[in-house]
Coordinates of C-alpha atoms in Angstrom, one line a residue:
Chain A
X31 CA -26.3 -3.7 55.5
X32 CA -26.4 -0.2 55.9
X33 CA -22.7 1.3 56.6
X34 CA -19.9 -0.3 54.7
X35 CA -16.5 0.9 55.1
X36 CA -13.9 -0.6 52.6
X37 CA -10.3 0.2 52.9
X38 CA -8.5 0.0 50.0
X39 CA -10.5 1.6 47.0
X40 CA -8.2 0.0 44.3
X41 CA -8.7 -3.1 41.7
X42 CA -10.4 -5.1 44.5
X43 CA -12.0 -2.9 46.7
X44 CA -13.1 -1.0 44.3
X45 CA -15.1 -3.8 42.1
X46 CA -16.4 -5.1 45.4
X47 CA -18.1 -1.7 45.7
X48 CA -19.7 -1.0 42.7
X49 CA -21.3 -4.4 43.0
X50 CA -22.5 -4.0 46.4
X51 CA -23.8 -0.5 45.5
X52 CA -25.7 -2.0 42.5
X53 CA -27.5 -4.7 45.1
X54 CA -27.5 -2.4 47.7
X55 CA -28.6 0.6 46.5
X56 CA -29.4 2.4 49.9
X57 CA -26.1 1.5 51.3
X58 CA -23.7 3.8 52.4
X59 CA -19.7 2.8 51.1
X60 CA -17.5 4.5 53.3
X61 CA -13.8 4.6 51.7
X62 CA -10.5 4.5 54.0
X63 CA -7.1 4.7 52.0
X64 CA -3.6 5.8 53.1
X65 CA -3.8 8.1 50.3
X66 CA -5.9 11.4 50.1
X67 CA -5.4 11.2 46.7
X68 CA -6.9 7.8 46.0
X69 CA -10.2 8.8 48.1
X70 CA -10.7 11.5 46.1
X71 CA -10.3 9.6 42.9
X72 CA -12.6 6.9 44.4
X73 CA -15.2 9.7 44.9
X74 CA -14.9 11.0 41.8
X75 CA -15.3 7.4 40.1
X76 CA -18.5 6.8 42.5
X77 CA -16.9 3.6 43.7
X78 CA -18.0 5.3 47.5
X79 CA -20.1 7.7 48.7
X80 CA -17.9 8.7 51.3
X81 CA -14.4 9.5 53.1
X82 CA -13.8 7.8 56.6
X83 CA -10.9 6.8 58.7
X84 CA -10.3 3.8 60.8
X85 CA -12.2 5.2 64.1
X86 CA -15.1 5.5 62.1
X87 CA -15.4 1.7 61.3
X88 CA -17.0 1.4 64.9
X89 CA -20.1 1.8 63.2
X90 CA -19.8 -0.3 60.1
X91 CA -22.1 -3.2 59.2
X92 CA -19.2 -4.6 56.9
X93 CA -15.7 -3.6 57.0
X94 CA -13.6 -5.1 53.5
X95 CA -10.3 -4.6 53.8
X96 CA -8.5 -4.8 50.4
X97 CA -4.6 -3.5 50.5
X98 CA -1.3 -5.6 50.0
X99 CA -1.1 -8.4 52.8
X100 CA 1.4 -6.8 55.0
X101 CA -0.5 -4.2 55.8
X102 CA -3.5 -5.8 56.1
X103 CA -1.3 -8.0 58.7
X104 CA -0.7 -4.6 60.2
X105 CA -4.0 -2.8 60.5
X106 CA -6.6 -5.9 61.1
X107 CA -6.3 -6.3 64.7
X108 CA -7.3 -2.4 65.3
X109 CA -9.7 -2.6 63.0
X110 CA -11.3 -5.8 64.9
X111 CA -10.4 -3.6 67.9
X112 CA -13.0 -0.9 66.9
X113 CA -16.1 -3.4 65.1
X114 CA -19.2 -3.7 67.0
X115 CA -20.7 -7.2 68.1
X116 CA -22.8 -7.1 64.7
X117 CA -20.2 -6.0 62.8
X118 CA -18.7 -8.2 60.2
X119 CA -14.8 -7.8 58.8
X120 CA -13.6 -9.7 55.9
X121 CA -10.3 -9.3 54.2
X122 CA -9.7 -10.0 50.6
X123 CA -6.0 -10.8 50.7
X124 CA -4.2 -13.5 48.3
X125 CA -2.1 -15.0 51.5
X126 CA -4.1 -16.6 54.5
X127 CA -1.8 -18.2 57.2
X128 CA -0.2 -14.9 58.4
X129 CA -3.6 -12.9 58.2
X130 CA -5.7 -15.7 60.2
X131 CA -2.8 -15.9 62.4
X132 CA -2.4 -12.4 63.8
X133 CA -6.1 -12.8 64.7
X134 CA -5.8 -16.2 66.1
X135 CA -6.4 -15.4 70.0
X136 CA -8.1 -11.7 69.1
X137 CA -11.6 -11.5 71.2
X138 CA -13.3 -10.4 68.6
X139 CA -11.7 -13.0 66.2
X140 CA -15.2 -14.4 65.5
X141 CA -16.7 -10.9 63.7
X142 CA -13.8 -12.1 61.2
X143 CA -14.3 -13.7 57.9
X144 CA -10.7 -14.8 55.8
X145 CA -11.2 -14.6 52.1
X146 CA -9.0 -14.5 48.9
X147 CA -11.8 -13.8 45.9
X148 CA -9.9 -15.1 43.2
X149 CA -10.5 -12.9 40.6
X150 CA -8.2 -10.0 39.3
X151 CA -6.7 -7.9 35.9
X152 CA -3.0 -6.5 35.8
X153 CA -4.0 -3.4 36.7
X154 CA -4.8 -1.9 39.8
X155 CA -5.9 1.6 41.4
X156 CA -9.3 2.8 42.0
X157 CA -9.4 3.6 37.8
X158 CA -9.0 -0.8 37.5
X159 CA -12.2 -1.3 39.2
X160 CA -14.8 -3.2 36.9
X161 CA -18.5 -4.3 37.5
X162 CA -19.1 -7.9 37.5
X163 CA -15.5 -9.3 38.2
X164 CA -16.4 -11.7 40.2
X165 CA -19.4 -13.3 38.9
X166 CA -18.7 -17.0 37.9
X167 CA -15.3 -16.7 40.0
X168 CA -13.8 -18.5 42.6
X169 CA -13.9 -17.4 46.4
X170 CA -12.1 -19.3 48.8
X171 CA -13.1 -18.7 52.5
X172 CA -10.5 -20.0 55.2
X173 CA -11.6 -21.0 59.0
X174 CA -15.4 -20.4 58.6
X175 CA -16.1 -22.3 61.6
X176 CA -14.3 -19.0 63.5
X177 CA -16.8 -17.0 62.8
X178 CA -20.1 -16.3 64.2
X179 CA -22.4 -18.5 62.4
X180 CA -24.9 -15.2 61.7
X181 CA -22.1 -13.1 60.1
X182 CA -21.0 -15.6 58.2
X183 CA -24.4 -16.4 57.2
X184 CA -24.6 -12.6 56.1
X185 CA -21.4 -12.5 54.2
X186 CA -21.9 -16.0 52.2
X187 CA -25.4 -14.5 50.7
X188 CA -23.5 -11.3 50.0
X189 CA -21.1 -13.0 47.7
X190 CA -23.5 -15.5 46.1
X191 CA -25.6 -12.4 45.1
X192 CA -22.3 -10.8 43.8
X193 CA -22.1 -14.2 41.6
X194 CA -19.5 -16.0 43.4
X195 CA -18.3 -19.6 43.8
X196 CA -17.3 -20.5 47.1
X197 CA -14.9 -22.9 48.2
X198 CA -13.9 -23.8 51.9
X199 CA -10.1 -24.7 52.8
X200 CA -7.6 -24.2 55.6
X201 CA -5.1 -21.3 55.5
X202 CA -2.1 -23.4 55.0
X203 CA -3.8 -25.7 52.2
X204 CA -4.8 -22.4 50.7
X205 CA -1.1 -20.6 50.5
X206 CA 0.2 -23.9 49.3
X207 CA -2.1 -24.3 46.5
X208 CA -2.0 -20.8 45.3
X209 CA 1.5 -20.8 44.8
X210 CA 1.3 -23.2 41.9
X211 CA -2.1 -21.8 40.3
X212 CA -0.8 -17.8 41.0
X213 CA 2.2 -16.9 42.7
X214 CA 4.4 -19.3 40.4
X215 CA 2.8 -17.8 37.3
X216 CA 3.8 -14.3 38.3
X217 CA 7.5 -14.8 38.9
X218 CA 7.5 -16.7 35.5
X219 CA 6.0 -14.0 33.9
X220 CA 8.0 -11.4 35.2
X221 CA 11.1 -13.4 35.1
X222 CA 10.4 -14.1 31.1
X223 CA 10.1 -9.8 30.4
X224 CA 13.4 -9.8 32.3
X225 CA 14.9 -12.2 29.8
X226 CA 13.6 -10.7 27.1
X227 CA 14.5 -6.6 28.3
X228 CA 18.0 -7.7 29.4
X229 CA 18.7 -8.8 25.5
X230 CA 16.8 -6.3 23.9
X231 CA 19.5 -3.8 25.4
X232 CA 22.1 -5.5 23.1
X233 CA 19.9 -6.3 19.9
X234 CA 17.8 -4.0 19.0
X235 CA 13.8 -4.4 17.4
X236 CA 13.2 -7.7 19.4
X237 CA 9.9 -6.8 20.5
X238 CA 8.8 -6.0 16.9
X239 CA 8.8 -9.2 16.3
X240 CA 7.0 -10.2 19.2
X241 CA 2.9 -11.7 18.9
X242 CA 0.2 -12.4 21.1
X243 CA 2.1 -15.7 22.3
X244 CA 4.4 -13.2 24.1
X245 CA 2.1 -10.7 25.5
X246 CA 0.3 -13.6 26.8
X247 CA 2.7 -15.3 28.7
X248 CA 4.2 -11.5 29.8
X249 CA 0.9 -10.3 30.7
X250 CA 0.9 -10.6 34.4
X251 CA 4.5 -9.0 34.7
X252 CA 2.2 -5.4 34.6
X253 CA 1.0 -6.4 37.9
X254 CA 2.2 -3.8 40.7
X255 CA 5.6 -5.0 42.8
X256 CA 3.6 -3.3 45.7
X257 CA 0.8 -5.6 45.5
X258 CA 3.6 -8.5 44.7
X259 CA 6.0 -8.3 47.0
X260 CA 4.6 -9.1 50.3
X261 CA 2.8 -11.8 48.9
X262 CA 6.0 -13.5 48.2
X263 CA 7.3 -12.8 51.5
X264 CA 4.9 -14.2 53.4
X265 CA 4.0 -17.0 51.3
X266 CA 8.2 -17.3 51.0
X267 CA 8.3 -21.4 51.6
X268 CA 5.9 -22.5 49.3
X269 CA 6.8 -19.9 46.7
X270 CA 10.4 -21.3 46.8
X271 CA 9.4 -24.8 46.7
X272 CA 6.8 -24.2 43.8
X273 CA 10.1 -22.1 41.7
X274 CA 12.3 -25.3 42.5
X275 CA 10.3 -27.8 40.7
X276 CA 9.4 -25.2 37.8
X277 CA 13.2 -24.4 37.3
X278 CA 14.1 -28.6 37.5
X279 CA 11.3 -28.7 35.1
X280 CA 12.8 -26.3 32.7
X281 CA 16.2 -27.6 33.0
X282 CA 14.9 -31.2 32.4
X283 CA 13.6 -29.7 29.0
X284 CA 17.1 -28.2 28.5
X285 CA 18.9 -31.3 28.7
X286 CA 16.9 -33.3 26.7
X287 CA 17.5 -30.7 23.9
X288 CA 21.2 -30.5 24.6
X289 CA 21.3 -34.3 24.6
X290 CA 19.1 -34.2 21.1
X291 CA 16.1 -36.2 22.9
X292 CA 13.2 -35.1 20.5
X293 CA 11.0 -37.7 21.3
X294 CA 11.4 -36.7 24.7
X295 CA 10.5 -33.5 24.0
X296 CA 7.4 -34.4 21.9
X297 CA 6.7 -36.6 25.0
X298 CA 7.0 -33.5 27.5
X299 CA 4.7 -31.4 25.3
X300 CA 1.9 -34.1 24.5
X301 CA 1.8 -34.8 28.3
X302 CA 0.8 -31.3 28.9
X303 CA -1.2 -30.2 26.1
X304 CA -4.2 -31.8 28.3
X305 CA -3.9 -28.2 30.1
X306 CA -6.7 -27.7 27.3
X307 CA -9.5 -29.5 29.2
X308 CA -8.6 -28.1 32.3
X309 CA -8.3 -24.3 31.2
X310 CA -12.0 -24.8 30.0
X311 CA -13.2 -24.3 33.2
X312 CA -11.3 -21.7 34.0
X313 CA -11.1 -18.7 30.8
Chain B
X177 CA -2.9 -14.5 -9.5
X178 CA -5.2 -17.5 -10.9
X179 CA -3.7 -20.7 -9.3
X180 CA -2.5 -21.1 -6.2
X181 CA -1.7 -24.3 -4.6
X182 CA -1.3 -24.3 -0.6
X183 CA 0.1 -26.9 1.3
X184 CA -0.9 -27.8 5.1
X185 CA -5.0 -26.2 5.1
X186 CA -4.3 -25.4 9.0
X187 CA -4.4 -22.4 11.4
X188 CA -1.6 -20.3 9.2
X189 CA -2.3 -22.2 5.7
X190 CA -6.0 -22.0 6.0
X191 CA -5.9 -18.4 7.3
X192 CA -4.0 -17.3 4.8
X193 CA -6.7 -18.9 2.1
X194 CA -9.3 -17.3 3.9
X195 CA -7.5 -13.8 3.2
X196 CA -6.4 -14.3 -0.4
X197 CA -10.1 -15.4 -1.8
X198 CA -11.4 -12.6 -0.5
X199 CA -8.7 -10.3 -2.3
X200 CA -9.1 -12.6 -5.2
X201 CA -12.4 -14.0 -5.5
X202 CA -11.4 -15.5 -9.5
X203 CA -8.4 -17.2 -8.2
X204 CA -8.9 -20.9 -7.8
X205 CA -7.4 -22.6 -4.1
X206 CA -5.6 -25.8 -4.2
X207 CA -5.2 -27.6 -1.1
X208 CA -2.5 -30.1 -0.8
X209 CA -1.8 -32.1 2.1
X210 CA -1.0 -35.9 3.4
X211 CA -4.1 -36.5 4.8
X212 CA -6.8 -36.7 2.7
X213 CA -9.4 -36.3 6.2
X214 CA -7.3 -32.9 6.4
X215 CA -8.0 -31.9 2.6
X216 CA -11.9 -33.2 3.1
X217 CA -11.9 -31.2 6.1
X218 CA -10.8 -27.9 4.2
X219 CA -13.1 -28.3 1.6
X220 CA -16.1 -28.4 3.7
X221 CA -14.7 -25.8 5.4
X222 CA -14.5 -24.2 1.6
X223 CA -10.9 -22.8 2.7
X224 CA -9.7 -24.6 -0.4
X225 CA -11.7 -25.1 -3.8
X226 CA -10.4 -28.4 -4.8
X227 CA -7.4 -31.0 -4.1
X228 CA -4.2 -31.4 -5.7
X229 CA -0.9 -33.3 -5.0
X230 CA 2.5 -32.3 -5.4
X231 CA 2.5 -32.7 -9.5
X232 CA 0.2 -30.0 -10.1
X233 CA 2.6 -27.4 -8.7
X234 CA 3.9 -27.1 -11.9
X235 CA 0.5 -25.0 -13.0
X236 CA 0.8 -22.8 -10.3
X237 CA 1.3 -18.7 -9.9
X238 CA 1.8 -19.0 -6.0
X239 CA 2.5 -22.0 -3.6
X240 CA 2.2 -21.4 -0.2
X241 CA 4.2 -24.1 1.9
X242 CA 2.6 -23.9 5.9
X243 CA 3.4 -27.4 7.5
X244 CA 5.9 -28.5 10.3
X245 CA 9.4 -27.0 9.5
X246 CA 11.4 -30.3 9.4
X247 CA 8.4 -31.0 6.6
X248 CA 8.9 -27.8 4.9
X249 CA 12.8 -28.6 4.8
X250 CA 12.0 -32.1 3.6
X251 CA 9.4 -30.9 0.6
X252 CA 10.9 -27.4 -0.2
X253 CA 13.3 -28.4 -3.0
X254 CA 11.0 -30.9 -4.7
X255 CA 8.4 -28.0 -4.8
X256 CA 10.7 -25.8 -6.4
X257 CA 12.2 -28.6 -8.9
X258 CA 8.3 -28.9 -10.4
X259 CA 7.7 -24.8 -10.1
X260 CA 7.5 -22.9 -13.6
X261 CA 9.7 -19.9 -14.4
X262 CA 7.0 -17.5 -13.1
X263 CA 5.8 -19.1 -10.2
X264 CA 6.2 -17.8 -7.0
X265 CA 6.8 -20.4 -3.5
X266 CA 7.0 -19.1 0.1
X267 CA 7.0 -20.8 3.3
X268 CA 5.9 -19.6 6.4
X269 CA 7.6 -21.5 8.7
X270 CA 8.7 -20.1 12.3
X271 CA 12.1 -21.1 11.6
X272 CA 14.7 -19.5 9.0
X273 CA 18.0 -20.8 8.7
X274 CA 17.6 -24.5 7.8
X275 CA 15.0 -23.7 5.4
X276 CA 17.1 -21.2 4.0
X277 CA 20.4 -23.4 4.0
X278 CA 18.2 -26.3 2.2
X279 CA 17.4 -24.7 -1.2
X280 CA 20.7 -22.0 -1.1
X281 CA 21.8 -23.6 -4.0
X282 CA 19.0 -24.7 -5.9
X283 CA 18.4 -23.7 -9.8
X284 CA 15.0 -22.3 -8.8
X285 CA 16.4 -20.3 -5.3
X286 CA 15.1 -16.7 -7.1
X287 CA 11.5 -18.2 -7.7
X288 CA 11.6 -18.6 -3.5
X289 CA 10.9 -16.1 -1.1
X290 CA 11.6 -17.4 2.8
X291 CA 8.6 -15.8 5.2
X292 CA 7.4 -15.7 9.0
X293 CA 4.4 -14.5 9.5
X294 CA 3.9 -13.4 13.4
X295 CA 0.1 -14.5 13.9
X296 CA -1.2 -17.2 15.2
X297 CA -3.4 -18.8 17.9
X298 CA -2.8 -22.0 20.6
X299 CA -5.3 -23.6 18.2
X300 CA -4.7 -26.0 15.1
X301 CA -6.0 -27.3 11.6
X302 CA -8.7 -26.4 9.0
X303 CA -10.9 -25.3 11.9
X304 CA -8.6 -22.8 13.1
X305 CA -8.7 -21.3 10.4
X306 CA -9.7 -16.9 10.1
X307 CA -10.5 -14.4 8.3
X308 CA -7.7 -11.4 8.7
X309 CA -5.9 -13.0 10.8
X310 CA -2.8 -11.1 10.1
X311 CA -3.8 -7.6 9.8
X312 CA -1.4 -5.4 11.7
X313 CA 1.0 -8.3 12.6
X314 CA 4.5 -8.5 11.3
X315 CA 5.8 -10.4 8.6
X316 CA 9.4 -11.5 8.6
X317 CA 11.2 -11.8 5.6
X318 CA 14.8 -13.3 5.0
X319 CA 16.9 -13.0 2.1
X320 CA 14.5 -11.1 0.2
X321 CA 17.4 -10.0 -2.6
X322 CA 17.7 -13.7 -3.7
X323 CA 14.1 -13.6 -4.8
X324 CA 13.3 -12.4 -8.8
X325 CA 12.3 -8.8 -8.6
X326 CA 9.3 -9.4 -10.0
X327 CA 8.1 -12.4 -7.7
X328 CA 9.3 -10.2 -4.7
X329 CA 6.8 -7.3 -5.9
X330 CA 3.8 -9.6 -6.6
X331 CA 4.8 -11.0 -2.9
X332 CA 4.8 -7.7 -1.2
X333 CA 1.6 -6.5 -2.8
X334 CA -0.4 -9.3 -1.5
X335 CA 0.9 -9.2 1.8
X336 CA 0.5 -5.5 2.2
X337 CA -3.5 -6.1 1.2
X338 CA -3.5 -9.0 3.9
X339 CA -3.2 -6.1 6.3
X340 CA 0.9 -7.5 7.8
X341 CA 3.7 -5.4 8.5
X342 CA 6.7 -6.0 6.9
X343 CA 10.4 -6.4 8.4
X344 CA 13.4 -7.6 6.9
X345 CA 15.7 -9.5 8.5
X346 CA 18.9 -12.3 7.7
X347 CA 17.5 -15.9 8.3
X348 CA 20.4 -16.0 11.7
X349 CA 18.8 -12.5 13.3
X350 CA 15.8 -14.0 13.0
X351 CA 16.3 -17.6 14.3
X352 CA 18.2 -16.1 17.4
X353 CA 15.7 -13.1 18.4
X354 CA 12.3 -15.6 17.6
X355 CA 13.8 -17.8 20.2
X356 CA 13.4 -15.0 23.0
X357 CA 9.9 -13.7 22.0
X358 CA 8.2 -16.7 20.5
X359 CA 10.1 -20.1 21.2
X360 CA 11.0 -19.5 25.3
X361 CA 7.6 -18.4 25.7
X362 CA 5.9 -21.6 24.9
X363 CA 8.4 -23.4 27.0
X364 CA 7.8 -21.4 29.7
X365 CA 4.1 -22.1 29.1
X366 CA 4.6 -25.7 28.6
X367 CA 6.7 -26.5 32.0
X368 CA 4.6 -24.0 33.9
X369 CA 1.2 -26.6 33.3
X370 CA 3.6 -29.9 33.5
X371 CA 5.1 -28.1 37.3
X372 CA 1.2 -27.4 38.1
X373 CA -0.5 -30.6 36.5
X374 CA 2.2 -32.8 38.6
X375 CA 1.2 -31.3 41.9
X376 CA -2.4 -31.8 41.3
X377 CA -1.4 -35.6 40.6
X378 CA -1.3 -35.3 45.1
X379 CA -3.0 -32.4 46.0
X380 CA -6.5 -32.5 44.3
X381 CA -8.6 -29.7 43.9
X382 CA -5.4 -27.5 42.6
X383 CA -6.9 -26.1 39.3
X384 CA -10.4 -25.0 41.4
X385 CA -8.6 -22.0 42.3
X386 CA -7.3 -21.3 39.0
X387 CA -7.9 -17.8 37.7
X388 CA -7.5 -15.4 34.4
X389 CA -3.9 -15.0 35.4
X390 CA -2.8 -19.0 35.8
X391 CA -4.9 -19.6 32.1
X392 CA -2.9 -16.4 30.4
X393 CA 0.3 -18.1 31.2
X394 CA -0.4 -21.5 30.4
X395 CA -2.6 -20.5 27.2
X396 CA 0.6 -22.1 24.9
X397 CA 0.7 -25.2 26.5
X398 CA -2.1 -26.3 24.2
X399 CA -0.2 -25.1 21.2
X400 CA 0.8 -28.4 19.0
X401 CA 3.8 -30.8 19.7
X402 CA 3.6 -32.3 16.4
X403 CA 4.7 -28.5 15.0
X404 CA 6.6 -27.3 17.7
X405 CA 9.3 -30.1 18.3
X406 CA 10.6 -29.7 15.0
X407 CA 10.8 -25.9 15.6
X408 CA 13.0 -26.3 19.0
X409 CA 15.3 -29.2 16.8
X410 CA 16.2 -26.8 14.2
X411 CA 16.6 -24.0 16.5
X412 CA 18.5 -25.2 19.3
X413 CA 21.4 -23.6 19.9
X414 CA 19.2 -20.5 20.5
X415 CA 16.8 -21.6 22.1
X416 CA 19.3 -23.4 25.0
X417 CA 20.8 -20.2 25.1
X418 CA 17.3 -18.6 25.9
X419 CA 16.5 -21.4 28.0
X420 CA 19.6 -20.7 30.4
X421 CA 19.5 -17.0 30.9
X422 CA 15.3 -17.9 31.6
X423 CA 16.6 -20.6 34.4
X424 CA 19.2 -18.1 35.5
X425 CA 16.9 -15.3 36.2
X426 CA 14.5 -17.3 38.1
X427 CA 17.1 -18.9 40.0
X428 CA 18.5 -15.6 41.1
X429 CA 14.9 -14.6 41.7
X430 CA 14.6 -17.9 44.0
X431 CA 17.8 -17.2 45.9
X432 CA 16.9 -13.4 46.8
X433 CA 13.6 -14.7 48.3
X434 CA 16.2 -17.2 49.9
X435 CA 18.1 -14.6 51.6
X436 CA 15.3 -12.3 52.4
X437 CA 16.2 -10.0 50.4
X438 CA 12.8 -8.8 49.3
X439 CA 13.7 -5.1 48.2
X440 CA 16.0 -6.6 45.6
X441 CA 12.7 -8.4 45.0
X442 CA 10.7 -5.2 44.5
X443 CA 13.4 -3.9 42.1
X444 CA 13.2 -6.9 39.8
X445 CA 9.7 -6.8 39.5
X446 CA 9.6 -2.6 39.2
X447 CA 12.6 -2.7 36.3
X448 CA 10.5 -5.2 34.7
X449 CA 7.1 -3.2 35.1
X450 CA 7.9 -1.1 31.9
X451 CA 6.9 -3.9 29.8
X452 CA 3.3 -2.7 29.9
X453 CA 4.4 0.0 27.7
X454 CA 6.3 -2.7 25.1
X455 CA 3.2 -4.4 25.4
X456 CA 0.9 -1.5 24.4
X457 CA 1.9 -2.2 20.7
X458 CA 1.1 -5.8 20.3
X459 CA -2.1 -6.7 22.1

């Protein structure tokens, strides 16, 4: 792997980088961003070695694309327009269906490897990119048997070395699950600041009193809408169905407090509180 | 300070041993609790220095009450029937006005000072106990003029040298702003693992894509029924109140996705976006 082009220099494209750089010290990261601005910050950082632009990507070992999901729904058929028969192009994005689907019937579908690495911080920008975020982290690569069996060969030994756990599933299995395990845990984050900003407006010093509990559960309501907001749209169905059940959820709870039910309650907690053995895996 | 008597040797009670024998290495640590495994636990631990039971209070310059608040309602006034003229009781319960209300009109009110220590972890018992576990985190005090001068001083001092902020605050302000920055957030973390533990009931595999994001959300969920139903009980009315602008958010959230509206979407999640700098001063 000599030339790698990755567009999108920010949280995950970024990271990617500087752990590819570190195993492959002779290779040549090529960076492709919208923004001047973020190229030159990229630069700066040493995340690449290089400015390019999509025409350039012709001659590119590895392409990784790694922007918000609309556009790499946008920009992933040229770029599979332009890669050469040995050239391999994965996208990192956290929706599958439309991405595998806009590529469906492409003739160079098989140079294409779906991913969704997930791994991640609140933060994002070619500044959020961090050595080592992957290692010991879930990778979960959609329709492998569409690509060509050498590429994907070349692109599974890539993110073992990088210290990845890889997990095979189909695009619509993916977006369903990840609305429960990520996308719910967004909007209820974001949804909870809200809450809590809306009545701070009225009484005043709220968030003095607020602890760790708080910043924990509010963490993820950093995250950039940018990023956010296309994910939601085109994972929209099971986004909505995943919301419906955590809202019955919460009103059940409600009720049982209205109606004085603390046994019930007690009941609702205990039955969770075995989230313990399953977060050990995970944090 | 030469006796002090605390009761529940847990996360907070523990802690706060941990802290004062440092500052105090003469004084002498009474543990009191209604388990004797607990009390055997603590003094392996050394947290306490030896056990006592309820009698002995009477000997004591400090009693620090850090049990379940429907417990702390329940032993309050007989603790402050046995305490001397000089001694000093607090509680440091995550709920104000019942524990307030129960002792209002008790002979011994002025030897009581009511307290909420913001600090904690999802983690519970002798175990969880640490070492300076509240330095830089805010302590709530209620109805700090019905406290003896002097007790009040001897309070504050000890406090200040456990490293904790101190706020003032009536015991209603503080039941009714707790409920949006500590008490929703634990529901929200509790019905967020039930909504995700049910699906995996069906759809196996769910928690294998789990990442730092899903576990910073759920983190409460492992935080302890057995002191957190009493907490929602006595604080109800709040917390329902909490509970239905939560619900109404994220319904309104769910019907914009609904109708496709996903600017609105991106403005929700940008006017929300500033918490990062609310956040800065708590994490």
């Amino acid at each position: 792997m000599k030339n790698i082009y990755i567009i999108g220099i920010g949280l995950i494209g970024g990271s990617l980088a500087k752990d590819i750089k570190k195993l492959h010290p002779d290779a040549v990261i090529h960076g492709i961003s919208r923004k001047e601005s973020t190229l030159d910050e990229a630069l700066s950082l040493n995340l690449i070695d290089k400015k390019a632009t999509l025409d350039d990507v012709a001659k590119a070992d590895l392409v990784i694309i790694a922007i918000p999901v609309d556009a790499t729904v946008k920009i992933l058929p040229s770029v599979l327009d332009r890669i050469s028969d040995t050239g391999l192009v994965v996208d990192a994005g956290s929706t599958k269906v439309d991405i595998c689907k806009v590529v469906e019937n492409h003739p160079k579908r098989r140079n294409f490897l779906a991913m969704h690495p997930i791994a991640g911080t609140e933060y994002s920008g070619p500044s959020a990119a961090i050595s080592g975020l992957f290692v010991g982290k879930t990778n979960i690569i959609c329709e492998v048997e569409k690509t060509t069996f050498k590429l994907q060969e070349k692109a599974l030994d890539l993110f073992k070395a990088i210290g990845m756990r890889i997990r095979y599933m189909n695009p619509e299995a993916h977006d369903k699950h990840i609305a429960y395990v990520s996308h719910l845990s967004h909007i209820s984050s974001f949804m909870l600041g809200k809450t809590v900003i809306d009545k701070e407006r009225n009484e005043r010093d709220i968030f003095d009193m607020a602890g760790s509990g708080f910043a924990s559960t509010v963490r993820l309501a950093k995250s950039s809408p940018e990023m956010w907001t296309p994910i939601f749209e085109q994972n929209k169905q099971n986004v909505i169905e995943t919301l419906e059940e955590y809202i019955n959820n919460l009103t059940h709870f409600k009720e049982l407090m209205k109606a004085n039910d603390f046994d019930a309650i007690y009941k609702e907690m205990k039955n969770t509180n075995h989230i313990k053995d399953i977060l050990k895996g995970i944090s």
